[in-house]
Coordinates of C-alpha atoms in Angstrom, one line a residue:
M1 CA 20.9 84.6 168.0
E2 CA 24.7 83.7 167.2
S3 CA 26.0 80.5 169.1
R4 CA 29.6 81.2 170.2
I5 CA 31.3 78.8 171.4
L6 CA 34.3 81.4 173.3
A7 CA 31.8 83.3 174.7
N8 CA 32.6 82.6 178.5
V9 CA 36.1 82.3 178.1
E10 CA 38.4 84.2 179.6
P11 CA 39.5 86.9 178.3
A12 CA 36.7 87.2 176.7
E13 CA 37.6 90.8 174.4
V14 CA 40.3 88.1 173.3
F15 CA 38.3 85.3 172.1
H16 CA 35.7 87.4 171.0
Y17 CA 37.6 88.6 167.8
F18 CA 39.6 85.1 168.2
E19 CA 36.5 83.7 167.5
D20 CA 35.3 85.5 164.5
L21 CA 38.7 85.0 162.7
T22 CA 37.4 81.0 163.1
R23 CA 34.7 82.1 160.6
I24 CA 36.4 84.2 157.4
P25 CA 38.5 82.7 154.8
R26 CA 41.8 83.3 155.0
E27 CA 43.9 81.0 153.3
S28 CA 47.4 82.4 152.5
G29 CA 46.9 84.9 148.6
N30 CA 42.9 84.9 149.7
E31 CA 42.6 87.7 152.4
A32 CA 40.2 90.1 151.0
A33 CA 37.8 88.6 152.9
V34 CA 39.9 89.3 156.6
C35 CA 40.9 92.6 155.1
A36 CA 37.7 93.7 154.8
Y37 CA 36.6 92.7 158.5
L38 CA 39.8 94.5 160.0
V39 CA 38.7 97.5 157.9
E40 CA 34.9 97.7 159.4
F41 CA 36.6 97.2 162.7
A42 CA 38.6 100.6 162.8
K43 CA 36.1 101.9 160.8
A44 CA 33.4 101.0 164.0
H45 CA 36.2 102.1 166.5
G46 CA 36.9 105.4 164.8
L47 CA 40.4 104.5 163.7
E48 CA 42.5 105.5 161.6
Y49 CA 43.2 103.6 158.8
Q50 CA 45.6 102.2 155.3
T51 CA 45.1 99.5 153.3
D52 CA 47.2 98.6 149.7
D53 CA 46.8 96.3 146.9
T54 CA 48.0 93.0 149.2
H55 CA 45.6 93.5 151.6
N56 CA 48.3 94.8 153.8
I57 CA 46.8 97.3 156.4
I58 CA 47.4 99.7 159.0
M59 CA 45.4 101.1 162.1
R60 CA 46.2 104.1 164.0
K61 CA 44.9 104.5 167.6
P62 CA 46.1 108.1 169.4
A63 CA 47.6 107.9 172.9
G64 CA 45.8 108.0 175.6
K65 CA 45.1 110.9 178.9
G66 CA 48.5 111.4 179.8
C67 CA 50.6 109.3 177.3
E68 CA 50.3 112.4 174.8
G69 CA 54.8 112.0 174.9
K70 CA 55.6 108.4 174.5
P71 CA 56.9 107.6 171.7
G72 CA 54.5 105.7 169.5
V73 CA 54.2 101.7 170.1
I74 CA 53.9 99.3 166.7
L75 CA 52.0 96.3 167.5
Q76 CA 52.4 93.7 164.4
A77 CA 50.8 90.4 163.1
H78 CA 50.0 88.8 160.4
M79 CA 46.1 87.8 159.1
D80 CA 46.5 84.8 156.9
M81 CA 47.1 81.1 157.6
V82 CA 48.0 77.8 156.8
C83 CA 45.3 75.7 155.4
E84 CA 45.6 71.9 156.2
K85 CA 43.7 69.6 156.5
N86 CA 43.5 65.3 157.4
A87 CA 42.9 62.9 154.7
G88 CA 38.8 62.7 153.6
V89 CA 38.0 66.0 155.3
T90 CA 35.2 67.6 154.2
H91 CA 36.7 71.1 154.6
D92 CA 36.2 73.6 151.7
F93 CA 38.5 76.9 153.5
A94 CA 37.8 79.4 150.7
K95 CA 34.3 79.2 152.4
D96 CA 34.2 77.2 155.5
P97 CA 34.8 78.0 158.8
I98 CA 37.6 76.5 160.7
S99 CA 35.6 73.8 163.1
F100 CA 36.8 73.9 166.4
E101 CA 36.4 72.8 169.9
I102 CA 37.8 73.3 174.2
E103 CA 39.5 70.7 175.4
G104 CA 40.4 71.5 179.1
D105 CA 43.4 74.1 178.8
K106 CA 42.7 73.7 174.6
I107 CA 41.9 75.7 172.2
I108 CA 41.9 73.4 169.1
A109 CA 40.7 72.1 166.1
K110 CA 41.6 68.6 165.4
E111 CA 40.7 68.2 161.8
T112 CA 41.8 71.0 160.6
T113 CA 44.5 73.7 160.8
L114 CA 42.9 76.0 163.7
G115 CA 44.8 79.5 162.8
A116 CA 46.2 80.4 165.7
D117 CA 49.1 81.1 163.7
D118 CA 48.7 84.0 163.7
G119 CA 45.3 85.2 164.6
I120 CA 45.3 84.5 168.6
G121 CA 48.3 87.0 167.5
V122 CA 45.3 89.5 165.8
A123 CA 43.2 88.8 168.1
L124 CA 45.3 90.4 171.2
A125 CA 46.2 93.5 169.2
L126 CA 42.4 94.4 167.9
A127 CA 41.5 94.2 171.2
V128 CA 44.1 96.2 173.3
L129 CA 42.7 98.6 170.3
A130 CA 39.8 98.2 171.5
D131 CA 40.2 98.4 175.2
E132 CA 39.2 101.8 176.6
S133 CA 39.8 100.9 180.2
R134 CA 43.7 101.9 180.4
A135 CA 45.4 105.0 178.8
Y136 CA 48.3 104.0 176.2
P137 CA 51.3 105.4 174.1
P138 CA 50.2 106.3 170.3
L139 CA 49.6 102.8 168.7
E140 CA 50.1 101.1 165.3
F141 CA 49.0 98.4 164.2
V142 CA 50.5 96.4 160.9
C143 CA 48.6 93.5 160.3
T144 CA 50.3 92.0 157.2
A145 CA 49.2 89.4 154.4
D146 CA 50.6 86.6 152.7
E147 CA 52.7 86.1 155.5
E148 CA 53.2 81.7 155.4
R149 CA 53.6 81.6 152.0
G150 CA 57.3 83.8 152.0
M151 CA 56.3 87.1 153.7
T152 CA 55.2 88.8 150.6
G153 CA 52.5 91.2 152.3
V154 CA 55.3 92.2 154.2
E155 CA 57.6 92.9 151.2
A156 CA 54.7 95.2 149.9
F157 CA 54.4 97.6 152.5
D158 CA 55.3 100.4 152.6
G159 CA 57.6 101.2 155.9
N160 CA 57.0 104.7 155.4
L161 CA 53.4 104.5 157.1
I162 CA 55.6 103.4 160.6
Q163 CA 55.3 106.1 162.9
G164 CA 56.3 104.3 166.0
S165 CA 59.4 103.5 167.7
V166 CA 58.7 100.0 169.2
L167 CA 57.8 96.8 167.8
I168 CA 55.9 94.0 169.6
N169 CA 55.2 91.0 167.2
L170 CA 52.4 88.8 168.2
D171 CA 53.4 86.0 166.4
S172 CA 55.6 83.8 168.5
D173 CA 54.4 81.0 169.9
D174 CA 55.8 80.2 173.7
E175 CA 54.4 82.1 176.5
G176 CA 57.3 83.4 178.5
I177 CA 60.0 83.1 175.7
F178 CA 60.9 85.9 174.1
I179 CA 61.9 86.4 170.6
I180 CA 65.2 89.4 170.4
G181 CA 66.4 88.3 166.7
C182 CA 65.5 85.4 163.8
A183 CA 67.1 84.6 160.7
G184 CA 67.3 85.2 158.0
G185 CA 68.6 84.1 154.5
P186 CA 67.6 83.5 150.4
V187 CA 65.0 80.6 149.0
V188 CA 66.6 79.1 146.0
K189 CA 65.2 77.2 142.9
V190 CA 67.8 75.8 141.2
F191 CA 67.3 74.5 137.2
L192 CA 69.4 71.4 136.6
P193 CA 69.3 70.2 132.4
I194 CA 68.7 67.5 132.1
A195 CA 68.2 64.8 128.7
W196 CA 66.5 61.4 128.4
E197 CA 66.2 58.5 126.3
A198 CA 64.8 55.5 126.1
A199 CA 64.6 53.2 128.4
P200 CA 66.7 49.8 128.4
A201 CA 64.9 47.2 127.3
G202 CA 63.9 44.0 129.1
A203 CA 64.4 45.9 132.2
S204 CA 62.8 45.7 135.7
C205 CA 61.4 49.2 137.0
L206 CA 61.2 49.3 140.6
K207 CA 60.0 52.3 142.8
I208 CA 61.9 53.1 146.0
S209 CA 59.9 54.7 148.8
V210 CA 60.8 57.0 151.8
K211 CA 58.0 58.1 154.3
G212 CA 57.3 57.9 157.9
L213 CA 59.3 60.6 158.3
L214 CA 58.5 63.8 161.0
G215 CA 59.9 66.2 159.0
G216 CA 58.9 69.3 160.4
H217 CA 59.8 73.1 160.2
S218 CA 62.6 73.6 158.5
G219 CA 63.9 76.0 161.2
E220 CA 62.2 75.6 163.8
D221 CA 62.5 71.8 163.9
I222 CA 66.2 71.4 161.8
H223 CA 67.9 71.1 165.8
R224 CA 65.9 67.7 165.9
N225 CA 67.8 66.1 163.8
R226 CA 65.3 64.4 161.2
A227 CA 65.9 62.4 158.6
N228 CA 65.6 64.3 155.4
S229 CA 63.9 62.4 153.2
I230 CA 65.5 63.9 149.3
K231 CA 68.5 63.0 151.3
L232 CA 68.2 59.8 152.4
L233 CA 66.6 58.7 149.5
T234 CA 69.9 59.8 147.6
R235 CA 72.5 58.5 150.0
I236 CA 70.9 55.3 149.0
L237 CA 70.7 55.4 145.4
C238 CA 74.4 56.4 144.4
N239 CA 75.1 53.3 146.8
I240 CA 72.7 51.0 144.6
K241 CA 74.9 52.2 141.8
E242 CA 78.1 50.6 142.8
S243 CA 76.7 47.4 142.6
V244 CA 74.3 47.5 139.6
D245 CA 73.8 50.2 137.4
F246 CA 69.9 51.8 136.6
A247 CA 68.6 53.9 134.8
L248 CA 66.8 56.6 136.2
V249 CA 63.5 57.1 135.6
D250 CA 61.8 59.3 138.3
Y251 CA 62.6 61.1 141.1
M252 CA 60.4 63.4 143.3
G253 CA 60.8 64.8 146.8
G254 CA 59.2 66.8 149.5
L255 CA 56.2 69.0 149.3
K256 CA 57.3 72.8 150.6
Y257 CA 60.6 74.7 150.5
N258 CA 60.5 75.7 154.5
A259 CA 59.3 72.0 155.6
I260 CA 62.0 69.2 156.3
P261 CA 61.2 66.6 153.4
R262 CA 58.7 63.9 155.0
E263 CA 58.3 61.5 151.3
A264 CA 60.4 60.8 148.3
E265 CA 60.2 58.4 145.7
A266 CA 62.4 57.3 142.7
V267 CA 61.8 55.1 140.3
I268 CA 64.9 52.9 138.2
A269 CA 65.0 50.5 135.7
V270 CA 67.6 47.8 136.6
P271 CA 68.6 44.2 134.3
A272 CA 65.8 42.1 134.9
D273 CA 68.4 39.4 136.9
A274 CA 69.5 42.4 139.6
A275 CA 66.0 43.6 140.9
A276 CA 66.4 40.6 143.4
Q277 CA 69.4 42.1 144.1
V278 CA 68.0 46.0 144.6
E279 CA 65.4 44.4 147.2
Q280 CA 67.9 43.2 149.6
M281 CA 69.7 46.0 149.2
V282 CA 66.8 48.6 150.0
A283 CA 65.7 46.6 152.6
D284 CA 69.4 46.3 154.4
Y285 CA 69.1 50.3 153.7
Q286 CA 66.4 50.0 156.0
T287 CA 66.7 48.3 159.1
M288 CA 70.3 50.3 158.6
V289 CA 69.1 53.9 158.1
A290 CA 66.1 52.5 161.1
K291 CA 69.3 52.6 163.4
E292 CA 70.4 55.8 162.9
Y293 CA 67.2 57.7 163.4
R294 CA 65.4 55.3 165.8
F295 CA 65.2 58.9 168.3
S296 CA 63.8 61.4 166.1
D297 CA 62.1 59.3 162.9
P298 CA 61.0 56.0 164.7
D299 CA 58.4 55.0 162.1
I300 CA 60.6 55.5 159.1
A301 CA 59.8 53.3 155.5
I302 CA 62.2 52.3 153.2
T303 CA 60.9 50.1 150.5
C304 CA 61.3 48.7 146.9
T305 CA 57.8 47.5 145.3
P306 CA 57.6 46.7 142.0
A307 CA 56.4 49.5 139.5
D308 CA 55.4 49.3 135.7
A309 CA 57.3 49.4 132.9
A310 CA 58.9 53.0 131.2
E311 CA 59.3 53.9 128.4
R312 CA 62.3 57.0 128.9
A313 CA 64.7 57.9 131.4
L314 CA 67.0 60.0 132.2
A315 CA 70.5 59.7 130.1
P316 CA 72.9 58.5 132.5
A317 CA 75.0 61.8 132.2
S318 CA 71.9 63.8 133.5
R319 CA 71.6 60.8 136.3
D320 CA 74.8 61.4 137.9
S321 CA 74.7 65.4 137.7
L322 CA 71.3 64.9 139.6
L323 CA 72.4 62.2 142.0
N324 CA 75.8 64.2 142.8
Y325 CA 74.1 67.5 142.8
L326 CA 71.8 65.7 145.6
Y327 CA 74.5 64.3 146.9
F328 CA 76.6 67.7 147.5
T329 CA 73.8 70.0 148.7
Q330 CA 74.3 71.2 152.0
S331 CA 71.4 70.1 154.2
G332 CA 70.8 70.7 157.9
I333 CA 73.0 72.3 161.2
V334 CA 75.9 74.0 159.7
R335 CA 76.6 76.3 162.5
M336 CA 75.4 76.8 166.2
N337 CA 75.2 80.2 167.4
P338 CA 78.4 80.7 169.6
E339 CA 77.1 83.7 172.3
F340 CA 73.8 81.2 173.1
P341 CA 75.7 77.7 172.5
T342 CA 72.0 75.7 172.5
I343 CA 70.3 77.7 169.4
V344 CA 70.9 76.8 165.7
E345 CA 72.5 79.8 163.8
S346 CA 73.2 78.6 160.6
S347 CA 71.8 76.6 158.7
V348 CA 70.5 74.7 155.3
S349 CA 67.3 72.7 154.4
L350 CA 66.9 70.8 151.0
G351 CA 63.1 71.0 150.7
V352 CA 62.1 69.7 147.2
V353 CA 63.0 67.9 143.8
R354 CA 60.7 67.4 141.1
L355 CA 61.5 65.9 137.2
E356 CA 60.4 68.0 134.0
D357 CA 60.7 67.6 130.9
S358 CA 64.0 69.2 130.3
Q359 CA 65.1 70.6 133.9
A360 CA 65.2 69.1 137.5
V361 CA 64.0 71.5 139.8
I362 CA 64.8 71.9 142.9
Q363 CA 64.2 73.9 146.3
V364 CA 66.9 75.0 149.1
M365 CA 66.4 77.3 151.9
T366 CA 69.0 78.7 154.0
R367 CA 68.7 80.5 157.6
S368 CA 71.3 82.3 159.6
S369 CA 70.9 85.0 161.9
V370 CA 74.1 86.2 160.6
K371 CA 73.7 88.0 157.2
S372 CA 77.5 87.0 156.4
M373 CA 77.1 83.5 157.4
Y374 CA 73.5 82.8 154.6
E375 CA 76.1 84.4 152.7
E376 CA 78.0 82.0 152.6
M377 CA 75.6 78.9 152.3
F378 CA 73.9 80.9 149.1
N379 CA 77.5 80.8 147.6
H380 CA 78.1 77.0 148.0
I381 CA 74.7 76.9 146.3
R382 CA 75.6 79.7 143.5
R383 CA 79.1 77.8 143.0
L384 CA 77.3 74.0 142.9
T385 CA 74.8 75.3 140.6
E386 CA 77.4 76.4 138.0
L387 CA 79.7 73.5 138.4
Y388 CA 76.5 71.6 137.4
G389 CA 75.9 73.7 134.9
A390 CA 72.5 74.4 135.9
T391 CA 70.7 78.1 136.4
Y392 CA 69.3 79.8 139.8
Q393 CA 66.3 81.9 140.6
V394 CA 66.7 83.2 144.7
M395 CA 62.8 82.9 145.1
S396 CA 62.8 85.1 148.1
C397 CA 65.6 86.7 150.8
C398 CA 64.1 87.6 154.4
P399 CA 66.7 89.7 155.9
E400 CA 67.5 89.1 159.3
W401 CA 66.6 90.2 162.6
E402 CA 69.8 91.1 164.4
Y403 CA 70.2 90.1 168.5
D404 CA 70.8 94.1 169.9
P405 CA 71.7 93.3 173.5
D406 CA 71.2 97.3 174.3
S407 CA 67.5 96.7 173.9
N408 CA 65.5 99.2 176.1
V409 CA 61.9 96.6 175.6
K410 CA 63.8 93.8 176.0
K411 CA 65.1 94.8 179.7
L412 CA 61.5 96.5 180.6
C413 CA 59.7 92.9 179.6
G414 CA 62.6 90.7 181.6
Q415 CA 61.5 93.1 184.2
L416 CA 58.0 93.1 184.5
Y417 CA 57.8 89.1 183.6
Q418 CA 59.5 88.8 186.9
E419 CA 57.7 91.4 189.1
M420 CA 53.9 89.7 187.2
Y421 CA 54.6 86.1 187.4
G422 CA 57.6 85.6 189.8
R423 CA 59.6 83.7 187.3
E424 CA 62.3 85.1 184.8
P425 CA 61.6 84.9 181.3
Q426 CA 63.3 83.1 178.3
Y427 CA 64.6 84.7 175.7
M428 CA 65.5 83.3 172.0
I429 CA 67.0 84.0 168.5
L430 CA 65.0 82.2 166.6
H431 CA 66.2 80.2 163.7
A432 CA 62.7 81.0 161.4
G433 CA 61.8 84.2 159.6
L434 CA 59.6 86.9 161.1
E435 CA 58.7 89.5 159.5
C436 CA 60.4 92.2 162.0
G437 CA 63.5 91.7 159.8
E438 CA 62.3 92.6 156.9
L439 CA 59.9 95.8 159.1
G440 CA 63.4 96.9 160.8
E441 CA 64.6 96.9 157.1
K442 CA 61.4 99.7 155.5
V443 CA 61.6 101.7 158.7
P444 CA 64.2 104.4 157.7
R445 CA 65.2 104.7 161.7
K446 CA 66.1 101.7 164.1
L447 CA 63.0 100.3 166.0
D448 CA 63.0 98.4 169.0
M449 CA 62.0 94.8 169.0
I450 CA 60.7 92.0 170.9
S451 CA 58.1 89.1 169.9
M452 CA 56.2 87.2 172.5
G453 CA 52.8 85.6 172.0
P454 CA 50.4 82.3 173.9
D455 CA 51.5 78.7 173.1
V456 CA 50.5 77.6 170.5
R457 CA 51.4 73.8 169.6
N458 CA 51.5 71.9 165.6
L459 CA 51.2 74.5 164.0
H460 CA 50.4 74.5 160.5
S461 CA 49.1 70.7 161.2
P462 CA 45.8 69.6 161.7
G463 CA 45.6 69.2 165.6
E464 CA 47.1 72.8 166.3
Y465 CA 45.9 74.4 169.6
V466 CA 46.7 77.7 170.8
T467 CA 46.0 77.0 175.5
I468 CA 43.1 79.4 176.9
S469 CA 45.9 79.9 180.6
S470 CA 48.9 81.0 178.5
T471 CA 46.7 83.0 176.5
Q472 CA 45.2 85.0 179.9
E473 CA 49.2 85.4 180.9
I474 CA 50.0 87.2 177.7
W475 CA 46.9 89.5 177.2
K476 CA 47.8 91.1 181.5
F477 CA 51.2 91.1 180.2
L478 CA 50.8 92.5 176.8
R479 CA 48.2 95.6 178.5
E480 CA 51.0 96.4 181.7
L481 CA 54.2 96.7 179.3
L482 CA 52.0 99.2 176.6
T483 CA 51.2 101.1 179.9
R484 CA 55.1 101.1 181.0
L485 CA 56.3 102.2 177.7

C-alpha cells in the first residue's frame, strides 16, 4: 500500500491531488506526464475534455441540479513548475518525486522547489470537479502548460473553446488578497554588435564581481528597491574608466530575464601599474554601495581579484557602446499606480547580459498594468537600441489584465469573505503577469475575472512552502463562492 504523507491533512480532497502532483515530473516544457494524469482524471470522473499539442487541457462538468441556468464558471491554473534545488543536492526533476515534509502549518520542500506554484491551484480545481456534495454552475477547468517560461501554453490555447463568462484564476499566493488586474508588456532581447582586438600586452587582468544580492521576482519584488547587479557593475566600470583606461575582456550578468539579477562579473585588462589603484577603487565602491543598500541587500559583496591573462578584448568603441547602453537602460520602478498608490504600475528590469563572438546579448523586461505605459517603455528600449546600431527581438508580449471597477465577481468575493471570516479582504493589481490577461484577449467576449489562492512562500526557490491553514480557508471559500455565482 502506498504511503501518503498528506493522507490525514485537511482538506484531504485537495491535498490528495496535490500529493499526486508532487510525484509527477512537470518542469516547464516537460508536461506530457502531468497532462496524461489530468486526462486520466477527466476520464475517471466522466468529464468532457480536450487537449492540444502544447499539453494544455480543458475539462467541462455540467451544471448541478438546480444550477442549469447559471452562467458558466472557468477555473484556471497552470500545470508546470519552476525546478530549482540547492547546491550539492542530488535530484533529477525529470524523474524524481519532490521530497517534502510537514513542518507545523507548512508543507515544505527544503532542498528543492515544491511546485505549490501552481500545483495547489490545480489541486483545488480537481477537488472542485470531483466534489459531488454540492450543486455547482457549469464548470470548466483550463489547465495550461509552460506558464513559467513565458506563458507559451496559454498563448497557444484556443480561447474559442471557453464557454463560461466568469473566470477564477487559482495562481495567487496570498490568502485574503484578491488579484483584480495584472501587468503586461514585452520582453525584449537586444543584439548589440561588438568587435574584438588583441588584449593589450603586459596588462594585468582583474575580475570584478558583484555578488550577495537578494534579487527576486522582477515584478513582485521590484518595489523592494533591491540592487541590480548589472546596473551596479556597469556603474563601477564607468567610474573606473574615468581614471583608468581599461580593456573589457568579458562581461556577464543575470540568469533569467524575469528575475532581478543577483550576480554579475567583468574581466578587465589594465596597465600593470594601475592594478592597485583599481583594486582600491573597487574596495571603496564596496563600502559606498554596502551603505546605500544596507537595508535591501545587507550581504552585498563587490570584489576585485586577479584573473588569467587574456588573448582578446573588446575594441574601445565596442566597450563604450556596451557600457553606455547598459548605463542608460532603464531598470526599476518607472511609475506607481495613481489609483492605488502603494502598488507599482510600471517598471523595467535589465535582466541578462552575455558576450558572444559578434554581439552582446541583452534581455530587458517591461511591465505595466497600463498598455500605453509599457508601449512607452518599449519605445525607450527601441530608440536606445537604434541609437547604438543594435537590433532587437520581442521574445514575448503578455497582455495586461485591466482592472474593472464594476466587476461583479469582485463585489461578491468581498461580501462573502467578510461574511465567512469577519475581516475585510484586500485587493491588488499584481505587478506581474497572470494568464488572465492572455485569456481575456483570446475569448471573444468580456470575462469577469478574479484571482485567488492560499499562502505560498519562497516561490521558485528551494524552501518553497504552502500553508495548511490558508488552504483550508481558500477551499471553504471557493466552494461557497461557486454555489453563489
